[in-house]
Coordinates of C-alpha atoms in Angstrom, one line a residue:
K30 CA 33.0 -52.2 -16.4
N31 CA 29.3 -51.0 -15.6
T32 CA 28.7 -47.3 -13.9
E33 CA 25.9 -45.6 -12.2
I34 CA 24.7 -42.2 -12.2
A35 CA 27.1 -41.0 -9.5
H36 CA 25.3 -37.1 -8.6
F37 CA 23.9 -34.3 -10.5
E38 CA 24.5 -30.3 -11.5
W39 CA 22.7 -27.5 -12.3
S40 CA 23.3 -24.9 -14.4
T41 CA 21.8 -21.6 -14.9
N42 CA 23.0 -20.9 -18.9
C43 CA 23.2 -24.5 -19.9
S44 CA 27.1 -24.4 -19.7
D45 CA 28.7 -24.5 -17.2
S46 CA 28.1 -26.0 -14.1
N47 CA 27.0 -24.5 -10.9
G48 CA 27.7 -27.1 -8.5
E49 CA 25.9 -30.2 -7.8
I50 CA 22.8 -32.0 -6.8
S51 CA 23.1 -35.4 -5.0
R52 CA 21.6 -38.4 -5.8
M53 CA 18.6 -40.2 -3.9
S54 CA 18.1 -43.4 -5.8
A55 CA 19.6 -44.7 -8.5
T56 CA 18.2 -43.0 -10.9
D57 CA 16.3 -39.5 -9.8
G58 CA 18.1 -35.6 -7.5
M59 CA 16.5 -33.2 -6.1
K60 CA 17.6 -28.9 -5.5
T61 CA 15.2 -27.1 -3.7
F62 CA 16.0 -22.8 -5.6
T63 CA 16.0 -20.7 -3.2
E64 CA 17.0 -17.3 -5.5
E65 CA 14.4 -14.5 -6.6
G66 CA 14.1 -13.9 -10.2
K67 CA 13.9 -15.4 -12.8
N68 CA 15.5 -18.3 -13.0
N69 CA 16.6 -20.6 -16.0
I70 CA 17.7 -24.2 -15.1
C71 CA 19.0 -26.7 -16.8
I72 CA 20.9 -30.4 -15.4
R73 CA 23.1 -33.2 -16.2
A74 CA 23.9 -36.5 -15.1
V75 CA 27.3 -37.1 -14.3
T76 CA 28.4 -41.6 -14.3
T77 CA 30.6 -43.0 -11.5
A78 CA 33.4 -43.2 -13.7
G79 CA 32.7 -38.9 -14.3
V80 CA 31.0 -39.0 -18.1
K81 CA 29.0 -36.0 -17.8
G82 CA 26.4 -36.8 -19.4
P83 CA 24.1 -33.8 -22.1
W84 CA 22.2 -30.5 -20.4
S85 CA 18.7 -30.5 -20.1
N86 CA 16.6 -28.0 -21.8
P87 CA 16.0 -24.9 -19.6
V88 CA 13.7 -25.3 -16.9
K89 CA 12.2 -21.6 -15.9
V90 CA 12.5 -21.3 -12.5
Y91 CA 10.8 -17.7 -11.4
I92 CA 10.6 -17.4 -7.7
D93 CA 8.8 -13.3 -6.3
R94 CA 9.1 -13.0 -2.4
T95 CA 9.0 -10.0 -2.4
G96 CA 5.7 -7.9 -1.5
P97 CA 5.4 -4.6 -4.1
V98 CA 5.9 -0.9 -2.2
V99 CA 3.3 1.5 -2.0
V100 CA 3.3 5.5 -3.0
F101 CA 1.1 8.3 -2.9
T102 CA 1.1 10.5 -5.8
H103 CA -2.0 12.9 -5.2
T104 CA -0.6 16.2 -5.7
W105 CA -2.9 18.4 -3.4
A106 CA -1.9 19.8 0.4
D107 CA -1.9 16.3 2.9
K108 CA 0.2 17.6 6.3
E109 CA -1.5 18.3 10.5
N110 CA -2.9 21.4 9.2
D111 CA -4.6 21.2 5.9
W112 CA -8.3 20.7 5.5
H113 CA -10.7 20.6 2.5
N114 CA -13.9 21.4 1.7
K115 CA -14.6 18.4 -1.0
A116 CA -14.6 15.0 -1.6
L117 CA -10.8 14.1 -1.8
T118 CA -9.3 11.6 -4.4
L119 CA -6.0 9.9 -4.0
T120 CA -3.9 8.7 -6.2
Y121 CA -1.9 6.2 -5.6
K122 CA 0.8 3.6 -7.6
A123 CA 2.3 0.0 -6.4
T124 CA 5.7 -1.1 -8.2
D125 CA 6.3 -4.8 -8.4
S126 CA 10.0 -6.4 -8.8
G127 CA 8.4 -10.0 -10.5
S128 CA 5.5 -11.6 -10.3
D129 CA 3.8 -7.9 -11.0
L130 CA 0.9 -6.3 -9.4
D131 CA -2.6 -7.5 -9.6
H132 CA -4.2 -5.3 -6.9
F133 CA -4.7 -3.0 -3.8
E134 CA -6.6 -3.3 -0.4
Y135 CA -7.8 -0.7 0.8
T136 CA -9.7 0.3 4.3
Y137 CA -10.4 4.1 5.9
D138 CA -11.4 5.0 9.1
D139 CA -11.2 6.7 12.1
V140 CA -8.5 4.4 14.6
K141 CA -5.3 5.8 14.1
A142 CA -3.8 2.1 15.5
K143 CA -6.0 -0.1 12.2
K144 CA -4.2 -4.0 11.6
A145 CA -2.6 -4.5 8.3
E146 CA -4.5 -7.6 8.7
E147 CA -8.5 -5.2 8.7
I148 CA -7.0 -4.3 5.3
T149 CA -9.4 -6.5 3.9
T150 CA -12.6 -4.2 2.9
H151 CA -11.9 -3.6 -0.5
N152 CA -10.2 -4.1 -4.0
E153 CA -8.9 -1.8 -6.5
A154 CA -6.9 -2.2 -9.4
T155 CA -7.4 1.4 -11.0
G156 CA -4.0 3.0 -8.3
S157 CA -7.3 5.5 -7.2
L158 CA -10.2 6.0 -4.6
T159 CA -12.9 8.9 -3.8
V160 CA -13.7 9.2 -0.1
Q161 CA -16.7 10.3 0.1
E162 CA -17.4 10.7 3.5
N163 CA -17.2 13.4 5.3
T164 CA -15.4 13.5 8.7
E165 CA -17.3 15.4 11.6
P166 CA -17.0 17.2 15.0
S167 CA -16.9 13.5 16.5
R168 CA -14.8 12.1 13.9
P169 CA -12.4 14.2 12.8
K170 CA -9.4 12.6 10.3
L171 CA -9.5 9.5 8.8
F172 CA -6.7 7.2 8.5
V173 CA -6.4 6.0 4.7
Y174 CA -5.0 2.3 4.4
V175 CA -3.4 0.9 1.4
R176 CA -1.5 -1.9 0.5
A177 CA -0.9 -3.6 -2.4
V178 CA -0.5 -8.1 -4.1
D179 CA 1.0 -8.9 -6.1
N180 CA 0.0 -12.3 -8.5
V181 CA 1.8 -14.3 -5.9
E182 CA -0.5 -13.2 -3.2
N183 CA 2.4 -11.0 -1.9
V184 CA 1.7 -8.3 0.0
S185 CA 3.0 -4.5 0.7
A186 CA 3.3 -2.7 4.0
V187 CA 0.4 -0.4 4.6
S188 CA 0.9 3.5 4.0
S189 CA -1.6 5.5 5.8
I190 CA -2.6 8.9 5.0
V191 CA -5.1 11.2 7.5
L192 CA -7.6 12.8 5.8
R193 CA -9.4 16.5 7.5
Q194 CA -12.3 17.3 5.9
D195 CA -14.4 20.0 6.5
K196 CA -17.3 21.0 4.2
T197 CA -19.2 22.4 7.6
A198 CA -19.8 26.3 7.9
P199 CA -19.3 28.3 11.1
T200 CA -21.5 29.9 12.5
V201 CA -21.3 33.4 14.4
T202 CA -24.2 34.8 16.9
L203 CA -25.2 37.9 17.6
S204 CA -25.7 38.8 21.3
P205 CA -27.1 42.3 22.2
N206 CA -26.0 44.3 24.9
G207 CA -28.2 43.6 27.8
G208 CA -29.6 46.9 27.7
S209 CA -33.0 49.1 27.7
Y210 CA -34.0 50.4 24.5
A211 CA -34.1 54.3 24.2
K212 CA -33.7 57.0 21.7
P213 CA -30.8 58.3 21.4
P214 CA -29.4 63.2 21.9
S215 CA -28.5 62.7 18.5
E216 CA -28.7 60.4 15.2
N217 CA -26.0 58.9 16.2
A218 CA -25.5 56.2 18.8
T219 CA -23.2 53.8 20.2
I220 CA -24.7 50.1 20.2
K221 CA -22.3 47.6 22.5
T222 CA -22.6 43.8 20.8
T223 CA -21.4 40.8 21.2
I224 CA -20.4 38.6 18.3
T225 CA -20.0 35.1 18.9
A226 CA -18.4 32.1 15.7
A227 CA -17.9 28.3 16.3
D228 CA -17.1 26.3 14.0
A229 CA -18.3 22.3 14.7
G230 CA -16.4 21.1 11.6
G231 CA -12.3 20.7 12.5
S232 CA -11.1 23.1 10.4
G233 CA -11.2 25.7 13.0
L234 CA -12.0 29.0 11.9
K235 CA -9.4 31.2 10.1
T236 CA -11.1 35.2 10.5

């Protein structure tokens, strides 16, 4: 009695069946794979009489739908009151469990609520970024945003950090006492004056 293909079977080890694949036509079937990772898939046909054909050669099915993870790795202090008087170099790394890292994307601005879709200004692959731009009284902080992209264009969550740079020295003003000049009755005299210091760079006065 003549037989025909009843269905197909698929396997991840080319030995044991992982399940059936419905027949789409007399000779064709289709299976959608969604499991992430490196999969090697073999297919075989089964006739209406239950006869199973040989497994096919394995087909590589590599799926990566997860973005990388970015962490900052610099060692300089970056807490709320940590200010610096020179250009800062941020270092960071990304890990990706699938297709591996392709590049980083970054931007920096004084706007805290930067949106992820706006981070398209620069690409680089070194994991290091030196911010030369100074802060200033009207913009005392810079918000740096970094994300990573893997080889199939999955994008990581945005990692951000605040840079506080103050390269402006404080100013000191010495005010006279406002009185008239007169020769003191002795070699020693007490003169009252006012010293005023100000810091326009943002970090404030320490002493």
